[in-house]
Short mmCIF file of C-alpha atoms in Angstrom, two decimals:
data_model
loop_
_atom_site.label_atom_id
_atom_site.label_comp_id
_atom_site.label_asym_id
_atom_site.label_seq_id
_atom_site.Cartn_x
_atom_site.Cartn_y
_atom_site.Cartn_z
CA MET A 494 25.81 0.80 20.25
CA GLY A 495 23.69 3.16 18.19
CA PHE A 496 20.39 1.85 19.54
CA HIS A 497 21.66 2.05 23.13
CA ILE A 498 22.80 5.65 22.72
CA THR A 499 19.58 6.65 20.98
CA ALA A 500 17.30 5.09 23.58
CA VAL A 501 19.12 6.91 26.39
CA ALA A 502 19.18 10.17 24.44
CA LEU A 503 15.43 10.10 23.79
CA MET A 504 14.52 9.27 27.38
CA VAL A 505 16.89 11.82 28.91
CA GLU A 506 15.74 14.65 26.64
CA ALA A 507 12.05 13.81 27.12
CA ALA A 508 12.50 13.90 30.89
CA LEU A 509 14.89 16.83 31.28
CA GLY A 510 15.28 18.70 28.00
CA TYR A 511 18.50 20.59 27.39
CA PRO A 512 19.33 22.38 30.67
CA GLN A 513 19.21 26.16 30.44
CA ILE A 514 22.30 26.44 32.62
CA LEU A 515 24.24 24.71 29.83
CA VAL A 516 22.75 27.06 27.24
CA ARG A 517 23.88 30.06 29.29
CA HIS A 518 27.39 28.83 30.01
CA LEU A 519 28.26 26.50 27.12
CA GLY A 520 25.68 27.16 24.43
CA HIS A 521 24.14 24.37 22.37
CA PRO A 522 25.47 22.28 19.46
CA VAL A 523 23.03 24.02 17.11
CA ILE A 524 24.34 27.41 18.26
CA TRP A 525 27.94 26.30 17.71
CA ILE A 526 27.33 24.92 14.26
CA GLY A 527 25.15 27.90 13.37
CA ALA A 528 27.99 30.27 14.22
CA LEU A 529 30.33 28.34 11.91
CA ILE A 530 27.76 28.35 9.09
CA ALA A 531 27.32 32.11 9.46
CA ARG A 532 31.09 32.67 9.22
CA LEU A 533 31.42 30.46 6.14
CA ASP A 534 28.42 32.17 4.56
CA GLN A 535 30.02 35.56 5.10
CA ALA A 536 33.46 34.50 3.86
CA TRP A 537 32.55 32.25 0.91
CA ASN A 538 29.16 33.46 -0.32
CA ARG A 539 30.23 36.80 -1.75
CA PRO A 540 28.13 38.59 -4.37
CA GLU A 541 31.16 39.17 -6.61
CA PHE A 542 31.69 35.41 -6.96
CA SER A 543 30.10 33.59 -9.90
CA ASP A 544 27.20 31.21 -9.27
CA ARG A 545 29.43 28.27 -10.19
CA ARG A 546 32.07 29.29 -7.67
CA ARG A 547 29.48 29.88 -4.98
CA ARG A 548 27.94 26.46 -5.61
CA LEU A 549 31.35 24.80 -5.30
CA LEU A 550 32.04 26.70 -2.10
CA GLY A 551 28.63 25.59 -0.84
CA VAL A 552 29.69 21.98 -1.43
CA ALA A 553 32.92 22.72 0.46
CA THR A 554 30.85 24.20 3.29
CA VAL A 555 28.88 20.97 3.64
CA ALA A 556 32.11 18.97 3.69
CA VAL A 557 33.54 21.20 6.42
CA LEU A 558 30.37 20.86 8.50
CA VAL A 559 30.37 17.07 8.20
CA ALA A 560 33.99 16.92 9.34
CA VAL A 561 33.66 19.47 12.14
CA ALA A 562 30.51 17.81 13.53
CA GLY A 563 31.27 14.17 12.87
CA VAL A 564 34.93 13.75 13.82
CA PRO A 565 34.73 15.14 17.40
CA ALA A 566 31.50 13.20 18.03
CA LEU A 567 33.15 9.99 16.82
CA LEU A 568 36.19 10.58 19.05
CA VAL A 569 34.00 11.28 22.09
CA GLU A 570 32.01 8.08 21.52
CA ARG A 571 35.20 6.05 21.05
CA ALA A 572 36.67 7.49 24.26
CA LEU A 573 33.49 6.78 26.23
CA GLY A 574 33.53 3.23 24.90
CA PHE A 575 36.47 2.45 27.18
CA LEU A 576 34.42 3.34 30.27
CA PRO A 577 31.99 1.00 32.04
CA PHE A 578 28.52 1.94 30.81
CA GLY A 579 30.07 4.70 28.74
CA TRP A 580 27.16 4.34 26.32
CA ILE A 581 24.92 5.90 28.98
CA VAL A 582 27.12 9.00 29.06
CA ALA A 583 27.15 8.99 25.25
CA GLY A 584 23.35 8.90 25.32
CA VAL A 585 23.25 11.91 27.65
CA VAL A 586 25.51 13.75 25.19
CA GLY A 587 23.31 12.64 22.30
CA SER A 588 20.21 14.05 23.99
CA ALA A 589 21.37 17.44 22.69
CA PHE A 590 20.55 16.29 19.15
CA VAL A 591 16.81 15.71 19.76
CA ALA A 592 14.19 18.23 20.85
CA GLN A 593 11.12 16.42 22.14
CA ARG A 594 10.57 18.47 25.28
CA SER A 595 11.33 21.87 23.79
CA LEU A 596 9.10 21.22 20.76
CA HIS A 597 6.21 20.25 23.03
CA TRP A 598 6.78 23.35 25.18
CA HIS A 599 6.84 25.77 22.25
CA VAL A 600 3.70 24.34 20.62
CA GLU A 601 1.79 24.09 23.88
CA ARG A 602 2.69 27.74 24.51
CA VAL A 603 0.73 28.69 21.38
CA ALA A 604 -2.37 26.85 22.61
CA THR A 605 -2.12 28.47 26.04
CA ALA A 606 -1.67 31.92 24.51
CA LEU A 607 -4.76 31.55 22.35
CA GLU A 608 -6.83 30.23 25.25
CA THR A 609 -5.82 32.83 27.83
CA ASP A 610 -4.76 36.00 25.99
CA GLY A 611 -6.28 35.81 22.53
CA LEU A 612 -5.10 36.20 18.95
CA GLU A 613 -2.24 38.68 19.40
CA ALA A 614 -0.65 36.53 22.08
CA GLY A 615 -1.07 33.49 19.86
CA ARG A 616 0.63 35.29 16.99
CA GLU A 617 3.55 36.23 19.22
CA ALA A 618 3.92 32.65 20.48
CA VAL A 619 3.76 31.06 17.03
CA ARG A 620 6.31 33.55 15.68
CA HIS A 621 9.04 31.56 17.47
CA ILE A 622 8.34 28.30 15.61
CA VAL A 623 7.31 29.27 12.05
CA GLY A 624 8.85 31.34 9.28
CA ARG A 625 5.69 32.89 7.92
CA ASP A 626 4.35 36.33 8.86
CA PRO A 627 2.14 35.77 11.94
CA GLN A 628 0.41 39.13 11.56
CA ARG A 629 -1.36 37.78 8.49
CA LEU A 630 -2.80 34.83 10.43
CA ASP A 631 -6.23 34.67 12.03
CA GLU A 632 -6.86 32.39 15.02
CA ALA A 633 -7.38 29.32 12.82
CA GLY A 634 -4.22 30.18 10.88
CA VAL A 635 -2.19 30.43 14.09
CA ALA A 636 -3.51 27.04 15.25
CA ARG A 637 -2.77 25.42 11.89
CA ALA A 638 0.72 26.90 11.83
CA ALA A 639 1.47 25.46 15.28
CA ILE A 640 0.18 22.01 14.29
CA GLU A 641 2.12 22.06 11.01
CA SER A 642 5.29 23.02 12.88
CA LEU A 643 4.70 20.22 15.38
CA ALA A 644 4.30 17.66 12.59
CA GLU A 645 7.30 18.82 10.56
CA ASN A 646 9.61 19.18 13.54
CA PHE A 647 8.61 15.77 14.87
CA SER A 648 10.11 14.44 11.65
CA ASP A 649 13.28 16.50 11.24
CA GLY A 650 13.88 17.49 14.86
CA ILE A 651 13.26 14.14 16.57
CA VAL A 652 12.79 11.14 14.29
CA ALA A 653 15.61 12.02 11.89
CA PRO A 654 18.38 12.61 14.47
CA ALA A 655 17.22 9.52 16.37
CA LEU A 656 17.33 7.44 13.20
CA TRP A 657 20.83 8.63 12.29
CA MET A 658 22.05 8.05 15.84
CA CYS A 659 20.79 4.49 15.57
CA VAL A 660 22.79 4.12 12.35
CA GLY A 661 25.94 6.06 13.22
CA GLY A 662 25.95 6.72 16.95
CA LEU A 663 26.94 10.19 18.16
CA ALA A 664 28.63 10.98 14.85
CA GLY A 665 25.45 10.15 12.93
CA GLY A 666 23.37 12.42 15.13
CA ALA A 667 25.91 15.25 15.02
CA VAL A 668 26.33 15.16 11.24
CA TYR A 669 22.57 15.10 10.72
CA LYS A 670 22.11 18.07 13.05
CA ALA A 671 24.81 20.02 11.19
CA LEU A 672 23.19 19.36 7.81
CA ASN A 673 19.71 20.22 9.07
CA THR A 674 20.96 23.47 10.62
CA ALA A 675 22.72 24.37 7.37
CA ASP A 676 19.52 23.82 5.41
CA SER A 677 17.55 26.06 7.78
CA MET A 678 20.16 28.84 7.49
CA ILE A 679 21.37 28.75 3.87
CA GLY A 680 19.28 26.12 2.09
CA HIS A 681 16.51 28.39 0.80
CA LEU A 682 16.00 29.71 -2.71
CA THR A 683 16.70 33.38 -2.10
CA PRO A 684 18.94 35.23 -4.56
CA ARG A 685 21.73 35.15 -1.98
CA HIS A 686 21.58 31.42 -1.25
CA ALA A 687 20.24 29.81 -4.44
CA ALA A 688 23.77 28.74 -5.48
CA PHE A 689 25.69 28.67 -2.20
CA GLY A 690 22.96 26.80 -0.32
CA TRP A 691 22.22 24.26 -3.06
CA ALA A 692 24.35 21.49 -1.54
CA ALA A 693 22.98 22.03 1.97
CA ALA A 694 19.39 21.89 0.73
CA ARG A 695 19.95 18.74 -1.35
CA CYS A 696 21.80 16.93 1.43
CA ASP A 697 19.05 17.77 3.91
CA ASP A 698 16.43 16.44 1.50
CA TYR A 699 18.25 13.13 1.17
CA VAL A 700 19.07 12.53 4.84
CA ASN A 701 15.44 13.26 5.77
CA LEU A 702 13.88 10.90 3.22
CA PRO A 703 13.73 7.79 5.45
CA ALA A 704 12.89 9.71 8.63
CA SER A 705 9.95 11.57 7.07
CA ARG A 706 8.31 8.31 6.04
CA LEU A 707 8.95 6.80 9.45
CA ALA A 708 7.51 9.89 11.17
CA GLY A 709 4.33 9.59 9.11
CA ALA A 710 4.03 5.90 9.98
CA LEU A 711 4.51 6.64 13.68
CA LEU A 712 1.75 9.26 13.59
CA ILE A 713 -0.59 6.79 11.88
CA ALA A 714 0.18 4.17 14.53
CA ALA A 715 -0.25 6.78 17.27
CA ALA A 716 -3.68 7.68 15.87
CA ALA A 717 -4.76 4.11 16.62
CA LEU A 718 -3.92 4.78 20.27
CA LEU A 719 -5.70 8.14 20.54
CA PRO A 720 -9.47 8.17 21.04
CA GLY A 721 -11.11 10.32 18.40
CA ALA A 722 -8.21 10.13 15.95
CA SER A 723 -8.41 8.13 12.72
CA PRO A 724 -5.44 6.01 11.61
CA ARG A 725 -7.26 5.14 8.40
CA ALA A 726 -7.82 8.79 7.46
CA ALA A 727 -4.20 9.53 8.41
CA PHE A 728 -2.93 6.81 6.06
CA ILE A 729 -5.20 7.92 3.21
CA ALA A 730 -4.18 11.58 3.58
CA MET A 731 -0.48 10.73 3.74
CA ARG A 732 -0.56 8.45 0.70
CA ARG A 733 -2.63 10.93 -1.34
CA ASP A 734 -1.29 14.34 -0.29
CA ALA A 735 2.33 13.95 0.87
CA PRO A 736 3.75 13.64 -2.69
CA CYS A 737 2.03 16.93 -3.59
CA HIS A 738 3.88 18.96 -0.92
CA ARG A 739 6.57 21.30 -2.27
CA SER A 740 8.99 19.67 0.18
CA PRO A 741 9.89 16.03 -0.54
CA ASN A 742 9.72 15.30 3.19
CA ALA A 743 7.51 17.71 5.17
CA GLY A 744 4.26 16.46 3.68
CA TRP A 745 4.47 12.95 5.15
CA SER A 746 4.07 13.94 8.78
CA GLU A 747 1.85 16.95 8.02
CA ALA A 748 -0.59 14.89 5.95
CA ALA A 749 -0.66 12.10 8.52
CA MET A 750 -1.33 14.61 11.30
CA ALA A 751 -4.06 16.32 9.27
CA GLY A 752 -5.84 13.07 8.42
CA ALA A 753 -5.62 11.73 11.96
CA LEU A 754 -7.21 14.86 13.44
CA GLY A 755 -9.73 15.58 10.68
CA LEU A 756 -8.03 18.83 9.66
CA GLN A 757 -6.77 20.42 6.46
CA LEU A 758 -3.25 21.79 6.88
CA ASN A 759 -0.68 23.58 4.73
CA GLY A 760 -2.08 25.42 1.68
CA PRO A 761 -1.20 28.96 0.50
CA LYS A 762 1.12 30.96 2.80
CA VAL A 763 3.07 34.21 2.92
CA TYR A 764 6.79 34.11 3.79
CA GLY A 765 8.54 37.47 4.07
CA GLY A 766 5.86 39.11 1.97
CA VAL A 767 6.13 36.43 -0.75
CA PHE A 768 3.00 34.38 -1.51
CA THR A 769 3.51 30.62 -1.96
CA GLU A 770 0.85 28.34 -3.46
CA ASP A 771 1.37 25.21 -1.37
CA ALA A 772 -0.74 22.07 -1.64
CA PHE A 773 -3.33 21.19 1.00
CA MET A 774 -2.70 18.28 3.35
CA GLY A 775 -5.88 16.46 4.39
CA GLU A 776 -9.46 17.29 3.53
CA GLY A 777 -10.95 18.13 6.93
CA ARG A 778 -11.64 21.40 8.72
CA ARG A 779 -9.61 24.55 8.09
CA ALA A 780 -11.05 26.16 11.23
CA ALA A 781 -8.46 24.80 13.67
CA THR A 782 -8.52 25.92 17.31
CA ALA A 783 -6.40 25.74 20.45
CA ALA A 784 -8.22 22.50 21.26
CA ASP A 785 -6.89 21.03 18.00
CA ILE A 786 -3.35 22.03 19.01
CA ARG A 787 -3.79 20.10 22.24
CA ALA A 788 -5.15 17.10 20.33
CA ALA A 789 -2.10 17.28 18.06
CA LEU A 790 0.14 17.32 21.13
CA ARG A 791 -1.58 14.21 22.49
CA LEU A 792 -0.99 12.49 19.16
CA TYR A 793 2.63 13.67 19.16
CA ARG A 794 3.27 12.28 22.65
CA ARG A 795 2.02 8.86 21.59
CA ALA A 796 4.07 8.91 18.39
CA ASP A 797 7.15 9.92 20.35
CA GLY A 798 6.51 7.12 22.83
CA LEU A 799 6.40 4.66 19.93
CA LEU A 800 9.73 6.03 18.70
CA VAL A 801 11.28 5.40 22.12
CA ALA A 802 9.79 1.90 22.07
CA LEU A 803 11.40 1.24 18.68
CA ALA A 804 14.79 2.35 20.01
CA LEU A 805 14.40 0.05 23.04
CA ALA A 806 13.38 -2.81 20.76
CA GLY A 807 16.58 -2.18 18.81
CA VAL A 808 18.55 -2.48 22.04
CA VAL A 809 16.95 -5.84 22.76
CA LEU A 810 17.50 -7.14 19.22
CA ALA A 811 21.11 -5.95 19.24
CA GLY A 812 21.65 -7.89 22.46
CA LEU A 813 20.27 -11.06 20.91
CA MET A 814 22.49 -10.90 17.82
#
């Protein structure tokens, strides 16, 4: 039933998003799992503990997250399986694990801010979707940051949870979301989290490996459907540049996006005052604009449509087997 649940989840979230009334009254699965991660971080990641002990407790944290996210999701799916068309309800539940509509809204907001209110407004809008210091970005830097965020989040915020829902149903989507949230909170190489967050970072790398390649392929295919985009340049950039990215996964969608749109993305950045010498993705223009953000969004919509089509094709094939 994984393909059925995923197809419904993708279509429901694309059409409706995650209702704000639910956020206000019930929260969101990412908020719930984030609160648990914060409590475990505070209790188990103490400075007086040795690095070895903190690494072991980090492994235990990942195990707790997998159990807490996966077991309830599995029980909900099993219970819904006894209902007529319960897979539709399961798909509505699973729509909380993907973020197509919200990602589009946040990135489009950056383009609108640059177009209507200028650089400072663009910096404020992009601050909500990137980790780097927006005050150091010029207009082209803001536009590139928004496009990079769109490409990376298409992979780990949409394709990856959809892929794992296809494989493992609601439990697959929930476990992936828990691991991805853990990586974003504790999986970075700061002195505090280098040991404790090691397991979260490694698990996130592994579970995103297939999705990142699929996301790049979807963007290449989408480029063939977008006038002015180049699927050939997208493929060349992805094959050449993605392995050079400091992340084993982020470069695949970023390089494909850059090549398709004739841009050069990534490169040196400043995070929290720390300079990072990242590799360039693509060999096009650095001078990105709000118009390039909108072109990236058009490419994203086509790639997302192809993802939905793949899920529906899975439904059909599952019915024939």
